[in-house]
Short mmCIF file of C-alpha atoms and ligand atoms in Angstrom, two decimals:
data_model
loop_
_atom_site.label_atom_id
_atom_site.label_comp_id
_atom_site.label_asym_id
_atom_site.label_seq_id
_atom_site.Cartn_x
_atom_site.Cartn_y
_atom_site.Cartn_z
CA MET A 180 42.19 86.46 118.41
CA ALA A 181 40.21 85.00 115.43
CA LYS A 182 42.34 82.98 113.25
CA VAL A 183 43.80 83.63 109.91
CA PRO A 184 44.23 81.02 107.43
CA VAL A 185 47.64 80.87 105.17
CA GLN A 186 48.36 78.68 102.78
CA PHE A 187 51.95 77.92 100.60
CA THR A 188 54.06 75.16 98.88
CA LEU A 189 56.25 73.39 101.59
CA ASN A 190 59.27 71.52 99.55
CA GLY A 191 56.25 70.93 96.49
CA SER A 192 53.31 69.63 98.41
CA GLU A 193 50.28 72.22 99.59
CA LYS A 194 50.21 73.76 102.94
CA ALA A 195 46.53 75.43 104.65
CA GLU A 196 46.74 76.34 107.90
CA PHE A 197 44.53 78.36 110.51
CA ILE A 198 47.20 80.64 112.59
CA ASP A 199 47.19 83.50 115.33
CA SER A 200 47.31 86.74 113.40
CA GLY A 201 51.22 87.68 113.67
CA THR A 202 52.77 84.19 113.95
CA THR A 203 56.21 84.15 112.26
CA LEU A 204 56.80 81.62 109.21
CA LEU A 205 59.56 79.86 111.66
CA ASN A 206 56.47 79.38 114.47
CA ALA A 207 54.39 78.45 111.84
CA LEU A 208 56.68 76.03 110.23
CA ARG A 209 57.91 74.59 113.17
CA ASP A 210 54.92 74.39 115.44
CA LYS A 211 51.89 73.90 113.48
CA ILE A 212 52.87 72.40 110.28
CA GLY A 213 55.45 70.54 112.00
CA ASP A 214 58.74 71.21 109.72
CA THR A 215 61.41 71.49 112.46
CA SER A 216 64.37 71.61 110.20
CA PRO A 217 64.44 75.43 110.52
CA LYS A 218 65.82 76.30 114.17
CA GLY A 219 64.94 78.92 116.35
CA GLY A 220 68.31 80.43 117.76
CA CYS A 221 68.21 84.15 118.42
CA GLN A 222 64.71 84.71 117.61
CA GLN A 223 66.60 88.53 116.22
CA GLY A 224 68.02 87.75 112.49
CA THR A 225 71.22 87.26 113.97
CA CYS A 226 72.31 83.94 113.57
CA GLY A 227 70.62 82.51 110.37
CA ALA A 228 69.46 79.26 111.77
CA CYS A 229 65.82 79.85 110.70
CA SER A 230 66.39 80.46 107.27
CA VAL A 231 64.93 79.23 104.54
CA ILE A 232 63.94 79.62 100.68
CA VAL A 233 60.84 81.88 99.94
CA ASP A 234 60.02 82.32 96.18
CA GLY A 235 63.78 81.28 95.31
CA GLU A 236 65.48 84.05 98.13
CA LEU A 237 66.65 83.18 101.44
CA ARG A 238 64.54 84.41 104.23
CA LEU A 239 65.10 84.78 108.34
CA SER A 240 62.11 82.83 108.97
CA CYS A 241 62.24 84.35 113.13
CA LEU A 242 61.38 87.49 111.42
CA THR A 243 59.53 86.89 108.40
CA LEU A 244 55.58 86.94 109.38
CA ALA A 245 53.81 83.72 107.99
CA GLU A 246 50.57 85.68 106.34
CA THR A 247 52.79 87.75 104.31
CA CYS A 248 54.15 84.22 102.60
CA ASN A 249 50.37 83.33 101.51
CA GLY A 250 50.75 81.82 97.51
CA THR A 251 54.39 81.66 97.75
CA ALA A 252 56.47 78.63 97.05
CA ILE A 253 58.67 77.57 100.53
CA THR A 254 61.88 75.60 100.40
CA THR A 255 63.12 74.18 103.82
CA THR A 256 66.28 72.08 104.67
CA SER A 257 63.82 69.01 105.12
CA GLY A 258 62.96 68.73 101.35
CA LEU A 259 66.11 68.21 99.95
CA ALA A 260 66.79 64.59 99.93
CA GLU A 261 64.83 62.65 97.17
CA GLY A 262 63.65 59.26 97.53
CA GLY A 263 65.77 58.41 100.04
CA VAL A 264 69.10 60.34 98.78
CA LEU A 265 70.50 62.96 100.05
CA HIS A 266 70.93 66.43 98.47
CA PRO A 267 74.52 67.18 97.48
CA LEU A 268 74.75 69.54 99.86
CA GLN A 269 73.79 67.58 102.63
CA ARG A 270 76.53 64.70 100.98
CA ALA A 271 79.08 67.27 101.73
CA PHE A 272 78.10 68.54 105.31
CA LEU A 273 78.48 65.09 106.43
CA ASP A 274 81.56 63.54 104.39
CA THR A 275 83.68 67.09 105.25
CA PHE A 276 82.70 67.13 108.90
CA ALA A 277 80.90 70.35 108.09
CA THR A 278 78.09 69.79 111.12
CA GLN A 279 78.88 69.10 114.42
CA CYS A 280 75.57 69.90 117.01
CA GLY A 281 74.09 70.57 113.31
CA PHE A 282 71.83 73.17 115.07
CA CYS A 283 73.48 76.07 112.39
CA THR A 284 73.08 73.25 109.33
CA PRO A 285 70.03 73.38 108.41
CA GLY A 286 70.37 77.29 107.65
CA MET A 287 73.84 77.02 106.39
CA ILE A 288 72.39 74.60 104.02
CA MET A 289 69.78 76.97 102.98
CA ALA A 290 72.01 79.80 102.48
CA ALA A 291 74.39 77.77 100.86
CA LYS A 292 71.75 76.37 98.04
CA VAL A 293 70.49 79.45 97.27
CA LEU A 294 74.09 80.54 95.94
CA LEU A 295 74.57 77.41 94.13
CA ASP A 296 70.64 77.72 92.43
CA HIS A 297 72.52 81.17 91.11
CA THR A 298 75.87 80.53 90.76
CA PRO A 299 76.94 76.67 90.30
CA ASN A 300 80.64 77.35 90.69
CA PRO A 301 81.42 79.92 92.93
CA SER A 302 84.59 81.46 94.49
CA ARG A 303 85.58 80.81 98.18
CA ASP A 304 85.09 84.37 98.45
CA GLU A 305 81.36 83.85 97.43
CA VAL A 306 80.53 81.13 99.20
CA VAL A 307 82.10 83.33 102.58
CA GLU A 308 79.84 86.19 101.27
CA ALA A 309 76.89 83.69 100.89
CA LEU A 310 76.95 82.68 104.65
CA SER A 311 78.06 85.62 106.14
CA GLY A 312 74.71 85.91 108.13
CA ASN A 313 74.97 82.25 109.50
CA ILE A 314 76.42 81.77 112.68
CA CYS A 315 78.36 78.58 113.41
CA ARG A 316 79.76 77.97 117.15
CA CYS A 317 81.67 74.77 116.20
CA THR A 318 83.14 74.08 113.21
CA GLY A 319 85.10 77.05 112.92
CA TYR A 320 83.65 77.93 109.13
CA GLU A 321 85.82 75.96 107.42
CA PRO A 322 84.57 72.36 106.88
CA ILE A 323 81.69 74.22 105.95
CA ILE A 324 83.34 76.48 103.13
CA GLN A 325 84.81 73.16 101.78
CA ALA A 326 81.52 71.26 101.92
CA VAL A 327 79.89 74.05 99.84
CA LEU A 328 82.89 74.12 97.22
CA THR A 329 82.75 70.10 97.49
CA ALA A 330 79.03 70.06 96.63
CA ALA A 331 79.66 72.92 93.83
CA ARG A 332 81.87 70.69 92.28
CA ALA A 333 80.16 67.47 92.35
CA ASN A 334 77.18 69.43 91.05
CA SER A 335 79.73 70.76 88.06
CA GLN A 336 80.70 66.88 87.43
CA ASN A 337 77.34 65.53 87.62
CA ALA A 338 76.07 68.26 84.60
CA ALA A 339 79.76 67.68 82.47
CA MET B 180 52.87 88.33 122.74
CA ALA B 181 50.12 87.67 119.72
CA LEU B 182 51.06 90.58 116.78
CA ALA B 183 47.72 91.54 114.78
CA LEU B 184 48.50 92.44 111.10
CA GLN B 185 46.39 94.53 108.61
CA THR B 186 47.03 94.30 104.77
CA PHE B 187 45.83 96.95 102.64
CA ALA B 188 46.08 97.69 98.99
CA THR B 189 46.27 101.59 99.47
CA VAL B 190 48.64 104.21 101.13
CA ARG B 191 45.51 105.78 102.06
CA ASP B 192 43.94 103.16 103.61
CA ALA B 193 46.91 102.22 105.32
CA ASN B 194 48.05 105.58 106.74
CA ALA B 195 43.95 105.50 108.09
CA ALA B 196 44.60 102.05 110.07
CA LEU B 197 48.16 103.77 111.30
CA LYS B 198 46.41 106.13 113.43
CA ALA B 199 45.52 103.05 116.00
CA GLN B 200 47.38 103.06 119.39
CA GLY B 201 50.22 100.68 119.36
CA THR B 202 50.16 100.10 115.49
CA ARG B 203 53.58 100.50 113.27
CA TYR B 204 54.01 100.01 109.90
CA LEU B 205 55.63 96.76 108.95
CA GLY B 206 58.39 97.23 105.87
CA GLY B 207 60.97 93.94 105.95
CA GLY B 208 60.32 93.36 109.29
CA THR B 209 64.03 93.23 110.37
CA LEU B 210 63.53 95.58 112.83
CA VAL B 211 60.14 95.80 114.00
CA VAL B 212 59.32 91.88 114.25
CA ARG B 213 62.42 91.30 115.92
CA ALA B 214 61.49 93.94 118.65
CA ALA B 215 58.13 91.92 118.49
CA ASN B 216 60.11 88.52 119.20
CA GLU B 217 62.34 90.55 122.01
CA GLY B 218 58.95 91.30 123.99
CA ASP B 219 58.84 94.91 123.29
CA VAL B 220 54.83 95.34 123.90
CA ALA B 221 54.35 98.65 122.28
CA VAL B 222 53.75 97.30 119.20
CA SER B 223 50.37 95.29 119.31
CA GLY B 224 49.63 95.03 115.16
CA LEU B 225 51.35 95.92 112.47
CA VAL B 226 49.92 97.25 109.10
CA ARG B 227 51.50 96.54 105.73
CA LEU B 228 50.46 97.37 101.91
CA THR B 229 50.81 95.86 98.97
CA ASP B 230 50.52 98.63 96.59
CA PRO B 231 53.24 97.25 93.80
CA ALA B 232 54.23 100.90 93.30
CA LEU B 233 56.18 101.04 96.52
CA SER B 234 58.63 98.00 94.79
CA ALA B 235 59.40 99.80 91.81
CA ILE B 236 62.62 101.42 91.02
CA ALA B 237 62.49 104.12 88.15
CA VAL B 238 65.65 105.72 86.84
CA ALA B 239 64.83 108.65 84.09
CA ALA B 240 67.64 111.18 82.83
CA GLY B 241 69.53 110.59 85.53
CA LYS B 242 67.33 110.97 88.38
CA ILE B 243 66.38 107.78 90.69
CA ARG B 244 62.94 107.19 92.34
CA ILE B 245 63.08 103.86 94.67
CA GLY B 246 59.90 102.51 96.37
CA ALA B 247 60.02 102.54 99.62
CA SER B 248 59.33 99.10 99.90
CA VAL B 249 62.22 98.02 97.81
CA THR B 250 64.77 95.73 99.34
CA MET B 251 68.60 96.38 99.73
CA ALA B 252 69.20 93.43 97.58
CA ALA B 253 66.92 94.65 94.88
CA VAL B 254 69.12 97.96 94.80
CA ALA B 255 72.53 96.21 95.00
CA ARG B 256 71.59 94.10 91.79
CA HIS B 257 69.47 96.98 89.80
CA PRO B 258 71.76 97.84 86.86
CA GLU B 259 71.44 101.31 86.61
CA LEU B 260 72.04 102.02 90.35
CA GLY B 261 75.71 100.42 90.49
CA ALA B 262 77.00 103.59 92.39
CA LEU B 263 74.68 102.63 95.06
CA ALA B 264 75.34 98.98 94.82
CA LYS B 265 78.41 99.24 97.79
CA ALA B 266 75.87 101.06 100.29
CA ALA B 267 73.16 98.17 99.52
CA ARG B 268 75.46 95.90 100.45
CA ALA B 269 76.24 97.24 103.46
CA VAL B 270 73.47 96.34 105.06
CA GLY B 271 73.69 92.74 106.95
CA GLY B 272 74.13 89.26 105.51
CA PRO B 273 72.30 87.89 102.51
CA ALA B 274 69.14 86.94 104.09
CA VAL B 275 68.53 90.38 105.82
CA ARG B 276 69.10 92.14 102.63
CA ASN B 277 66.28 90.52 100.86
CA MET B 278 64.08 91.82 103.57
CA ALA B 279 65.43 95.06 104.44
CA THR B 280 63.26 98.03 102.85
CA VAL B 281 65.28 101.35 101.70
CA GLY B 282 62.03 102.63 103.78
CA GLY B 283 62.66 101.08 106.64
CA ASN B 284 66.96 102.09 106.66
CA LEU B 285 65.34 106.12 107.15
CA PHE B 286 64.22 104.59 110.42
CA ALA B 287 66.55 102.86 111.80
CA PRO B 288 68.31 103.90 114.94
CA ALA B 289 72.02 103.79 114.83
CA PRO B 290 74.20 101.52 114.48
CA TYR B 291 71.92 100.89 111.45
CA GLY B 292 70.90 103.18 108.86
CA ASP B 293 73.86 103.08 106.85
CA PHE B 294 71.93 103.07 103.72
CA ALA B 295 70.08 105.86 105.22
CA VAL B 296 73.27 107.86 105.38
CA ALA B 297 74.09 107.36 101.56
CA LEU B 298 70.79 109.24 100.80
CA LEU B 299 71.40 111.84 103.38
CA ALA B 300 74.74 112.52 100.80
CA LEU B 301 72.41 112.23 98.03
CA ASP B 302 70.53 114.73 99.25
CA ALA B 303 67.40 112.44 98.47
CA THR B 304 63.77 113.75 98.52
CA ILE B 305 61.45 111.86 100.79
CA THR B 306 57.78 111.00 99.55
CA THR B 307 54.93 110.56 101.64
CA ASP B 308 51.06 111.02 100.92
CA ASP B 309 51.90 114.30 103.05
CA GLY B 310 54.15 115.75 100.48
CA GLU B 311 58.09 116.07 99.73
CA LEU B 312 60.48 116.70 102.85
CA PRO B 313 64.50 117.20 102.26
CA ILE B 314 65.91 113.88 104.12
CA GLU B 315 67.57 116.30 106.84
CA ALA B 316 64.63 117.39 107.91
CA PHE B 317 62.76 114.11 107.56
CA LEU B 318 65.68 112.63 109.63
CA SER B 319 65.58 115.00 112.24
CA GLY B 320 61.37 114.78 112.74
CA ARG B 321 61.16 111.02 112.01
CA ASP B 322 60.50 110.17 115.93
CA SER B 323 57.14 111.72 115.49
CA SER B 324 56.40 111.11 111.74
CA ARG B 325 53.50 108.72 111.18
CA ALA B 326 52.91 109.10 107.85
CA ILE B 327 54.00 106.06 105.80
CA VAL B 328 56.87 106.66 103.40
CA THR B 329 56.02 105.86 99.51
CA SER B 330 59.22 106.36 98.09
CA VAL B 331 62.96 108.34 98.16
CA GLY B 332 63.88 110.71 95.29
CA PHE B 333 67.74 111.91 94.43
CA THR B 334 70.24 112.32 91.03
CA LEU B 335 72.63 110.36 90.75
CA PRO B 336 75.92 112.41 90.46
CA LYS B 337 78.13 112.06 87.55
CA ALA B 338 80.69 109.16 87.65
CA ASP B 339 82.96 108.73 90.98
CA GLY B 340 80.92 111.86 92.66
CA PHE B 341 79.96 109.57 94.96
CA ARG B 342 81.59 107.79 97.95
CA PHE B 343 80.66 105.24 100.19
CA LEU B 344 82.50 103.71 103.17
CA LYS B 345 81.50 101.19 106.56
CA VAL B 346 83.98 100.24 108.41
CA SER B 347 83.05 97.01 110.69
CA ARG B 348 85.03 94.40 113.10
CA ILE B 349 83.12 91.36 111.46
CA LYS B 350 83.95 90.93 107.56
CA PRO B 351 82.39 90.58 105.39
CA LYS B 352 79.25 91.29 107.13
CA GLY B 353 79.07 93.19 110.49
CA VAL B 354 77.57 96.31 112.62
CA SER B 355 79.10 99.47 111.93
CA VAL B 356 81.48 101.30 113.41
CA LEU B 357 80.77 104.42 111.53
CA SER B 358 80.06 104.81 107.51
CA ILE B 359 80.62 107.61 105.84
CA ALA B 360 79.26 108.68 102.24
CA ALA B 361 80.70 111.87 99.97
CA VAL B 362 79.06 112.94 97.44
CA ILE B 363 82.08 115.95 95.81
CA GLU B 364 82.21 117.70 93.02
CA GLN B 365 85.42 119.16 91.91
CA ALA B 366 86.31 121.69 89.29
CA ALA B 367 88.30 121.85 86.31
CA ASP B 368 91.33 122.36 88.40
CA GLY B 369 90.74 119.48 90.47
CA THR B 370 89.72 121.71 93.64
CA VAL B 371 86.25 120.75 95.53
CA SER B 372 83.40 122.87 94.32
CA SER B 373 80.91 121.38 96.45
CA ALA B 374 80.75 118.52 98.90
CA ARG B 375 77.65 116.74 101.20
CA ILE B 376 79.16 114.44 103.59
CA ALA B 377 77.33 112.28 105.85
CA LEU B 378 77.80 109.77 108.80
CA GLY B 379 76.62 107.14 110.33
CA CYS B 380 77.06 106.39 113.85
CA MET B 381 78.31 109.79 115.16
CA ALA B 382 74.82 110.85 116.12
CA ASP B 383 71.34 108.63 117.05
CA ARG B 384 70.49 108.40 113.42
CA PRO B 385 72.60 110.16 109.77
CA VAL B 386 74.00 113.66 110.50
CA ARG B 387 75.90 115.73 108.30
CA ALA B 388 79.92 116.80 108.81
CA LYS B 389 79.23 120.67 108.11
CA ALA B 390 82.58 121.89 109.45
CA ALA B 391 84.22 119.24 107.06
CA GLU B 392 81.85 119.86 104.47
CA GLU B 393 82.86 123.66 104.74
CA ALA B 394 86.74 122.74 104.90
CA LEU B 395 87.10 121.20 102.11
CA LYS B 396 85.98 123.95 99.64
CA GLY B 397 88.27 125.09 97.12
CA LYS B 398 90.74 122.33 98.44
CA THR B 399 92.55 119.72 96.23
CA LEU B 400 91.96 116.06 97.31
CA ASP B 401 95.54 115.54 98.60
CA ARG B 402 96.82 115.12 102.27
CA ASN B 403 97.46 118.74 102.39
CA GLY B 404 93.99 119.55 101.11
CA ILE B 405 92.00 117.50 103.37
CA ALA B 406 94.17 118.24 106.47
CA PRO B 407 91.82 120.95 107.47
CA ALA B 408 88.63 118.95 107.04
CA LEU B 409 89.60 115.99 109.18
CA ALA B 410 90.46 117.97 111.84
CA ALA B 411 86.55 119.52 112.01
CA ALA B 412 85.42 115.90 110.70
CA ALA B 413 83.86 114.97 114.30
CA GLU B 414 82.32 118.94 115.18
CA GLY B 415 78.79 118.81 116.24
CA THR B 416 78.73 115.15 116.50
CA THR B 417 77.37 112.86 119.55
CA PRO B 418 78.87 109.36 118.27
CA ILE B 419 77.00 106.00 120.03
CA THR B 420 78.24 104.09 122.70
CA ASP B 421 77.84 100.08 122.06
CA PRO B 422 78.83 96.94 121.72
CA ILE B 423 80.88 97.58 118.56
CA ALA B 424 82.73 100.69 119.80
CA SER B 425 82.10 103.63 122.40
CA ALA B 426 81.58 107.46 121.54
CA TRP B 427 85.04 108.41 122.15
CA TYR B 428 86.48 105.82 119.71
CA ARG B 429 84.40 106.54 117.50
CA ALA B 430 85.39 110.12 117.34
CA GLU B 431 89.31 109.21 117.51
CA VAL B 432 88.75 107.25 114.13
CA LEU B 433 86.28 109.40 112.13
CA PRO B 434 88.86 111.35 110.52
CA VAL B 435 90.78 108.32 109.76
CA HIS B 436 88.10 106.84 107.61
CA LEU B 437 87.08 110.32 106.20
CA GLY B 438 91.12 110.77 105.14
CA ARG B 439 90.77 107.26 103.72
CA LEU B 440 87.38 107.78 101.31
CA LEU B 441 88.53 111.24 100.13
CA LEU B 442 91.72 110.09 99.13
CA SER B 443 90.48 106.85 97.65
C1 FAD C 653 71.06 90.29 111.66
C2 FAD C 653 70.29 92.22 110.91
C3 FAD C 653 71.58 93.04 110.72
C4 FAD C 653 71.56 94.24 110.16
N1 FAD C 653 72.55 94.57 109.27
C5 FAD C 653 72.67 96.06 109.38
C6 FAD C 653 73.12 96.60 108.66
O1 FAD C 653 74.15 96.50 108.62
N2 FAD C 653 73.09 98.05 108.31
C7 FAD C 653 71.78 98.76 108.25
O2 FAD C 653 71.73 99.75 108.05
N3 FAD C 653 71.02 97.97 109.41
C8 FAD C 653 70.73 96.75 109.53
N4 FAD C 653 69.99 96.28 110.20
C9 FAD C 653 68.80 96.54 110.35
C10 FAD C 653 67.69 96.26 109.48
O3 FAD C 653 67.13 95.32 108.99
C11 FAD C 653 67.90 97.79 108.29
O4 FAD C 653 68.07 99.05 108.80
C12 FAD C 653 66.58 98.24 107.57
O5 FAD C 653 66.61 98.82 106.32
C13 FAD C 653 65.59 97.86 108.31
O6 FAD C 653 64.25 98.15 106.89
P1 FAD C 653 62.82 97.33 107.75
O7 FAD C 653 62.19 97.14 106.37
O8 FAD C 653 63.24 95.60 107.24
O9 FAD C 653 62.22 97.64 108.74
P2 FAD C 653 61.24 97.38 109.73
O10 FAD C 653 61.38 96.75 110.78
O11 FAD C 653 59.38 96.56 108.89
O12 FAD C 653 60.79 98.27 110.09
C14 FAD C 653 61.91 99.73 111.09
C15 FAD C 653 60.36 101.04 111.32
O13 FAD C 653 60.68 101.97 110.55
C16 FAD C 653 59.34 101.75 110.23
N5 FAD C 653 59.06 101.80 108.70
C17 FAD C 653 59.58 100.95 107.78
N6 FAD C 653 59.19 101.66 106.58
C18 FAD C 653 58.57 102.47 106.76
C19 FAD C 653 57.62 103.24 105.68
N7 FAD C 653 58.06 103.07 104.41
N8 FAD C 653 57.40 104.65 105.71
C20 FAD C 653 56.96 104.44 107.45
N9 FAD C 653 57.54 104.19 108.68
C21 FAD C 653 58.20 102.60 108.34
C22 FAD C 653 58.66 100.64 111.35
O14 FAD C 653 56.89 101.49 111.61
C23 FAD C 653 59.15 100.39 111.83
O15 FAD C 653 59.29 101.22 113.08
C24 FAD C 653 70.65 94.49 110.28
C25 FAD C 653 68.92 94.04 111.05
C26 FAD C 653 69.30 92.50 111.92
C27 FAD C 653 68.39 91.85 111.93
S1 FES C 654 66.81 82.37 114.49
FE1 FES C 654 66.11 83.77 112.68
S2 FES C 654 68.09 84.24 112.52
FE2 FES C 654 68.50 83.64 114.92
S1 FES C 655 77.68 72.82 113.97
FE1 FES C 655 77.19 73.34 115.86
S2 FES C 655 76.78 75.47 115.52
FE2 FES C 655 77.52 74.55 113.52
#
């Protein structure tokens, strides 16, 4: 089948690739572009491990076709650290032991990032709601909720 | 298996492309891409539309028109669709709501289709290039319907006239045990003058609880008044059985939840 071009910015840098039509964004990112931070868990939209941010909105990359992302700005967890310094969410996930096997972590961090981008000081319920599409089989969720609340506090202290 | 995606600017061209064997329309893709990922070989090509009219929400004099490509997230945050926010937020988690469209929800098989349940209670009109259809007729013919749905239209009921309830085991997000939407109008003395009640998961697609609607007429919304409606709630339904609940369970709990909704 003929290849089709896709072009978008990924974590601030321009990407252009030729892919098979119908390739999911998850497969394009991992197999073509080499960003393996989004994880393929279920490929059914249920686990959230593949979550990425497209033009400021949380998306499931396993159910998104890469061609529909032409011209968009995509953020993945691999783009969060700056100059070797972890993003406050990444720092908080480590500090509060919110990551065990780590498979759900990039998706959790994406979901948490969109939340904090819109709601810098979320309530616990808002955090639970924001993470409700992401499954974790290790931590029991509580440390993840605490990590997001901790990162929110760190952010607001920095801003103050 | 690879899927070929074709993108069109007009509904007419996209409808023409959909005539080819094995092609399906791509809304948000939460069901159709999922089917392809699961290995559904019946889908070999997808057709997509970029017409911005399909992403528009128009509110004028109480009349609402929602484009078929509008997402659940867009409905939930629209300031004038507050009455519908609960039904839109009932669909999946945040990422699913950013993708799931109103058009796609009309085709979602039970246990999905929570928003379509709301649209059925609202007596929405479904628009395609072939014309307009009342939602009930649309839903019963949807398996053979090929034309792209472009928008849905309805009149917003008076304040508090619209009620919605989704019952799920996992909070805050989870697949429906059942969902119920109702548009209830009351006369000055408080008795019910008209009722439209729609049920999700009580058949393979949203259905109306017509016996319950009839039984409510002229009654007051209190425990005694609603009792005949609750007794008739499951009449004519054929609930689904899935890993969430059996058909028997769904029929057993329907009156309980309908009662809560009517007394709320
Ligand atoms: C994890 C997960 C959780 C979910 N939870 C819920 C839930 O709680 N409640 C719920 O109701 N649903 C749920 N869904 C199902 C689904 O996301 C929604 O029903 C959604 O609204 C479907 O819309 P879509 O645009 O993604 O459909 P698509 O997958 O794009 O399309 C579905 C079908 O409808 C057809 N179609 C789509 N749009 C049109 C149109 N405009 N005209 C003609 N045909 C069209 C397509 O060809 C396809 O056959 C869930 C899905 C996932 C993956
Ligand atoms: S891999 Fe996308 S939701 Fe599980
Ligand atoms: S840390 Fe293992 S799945 Fe969440």
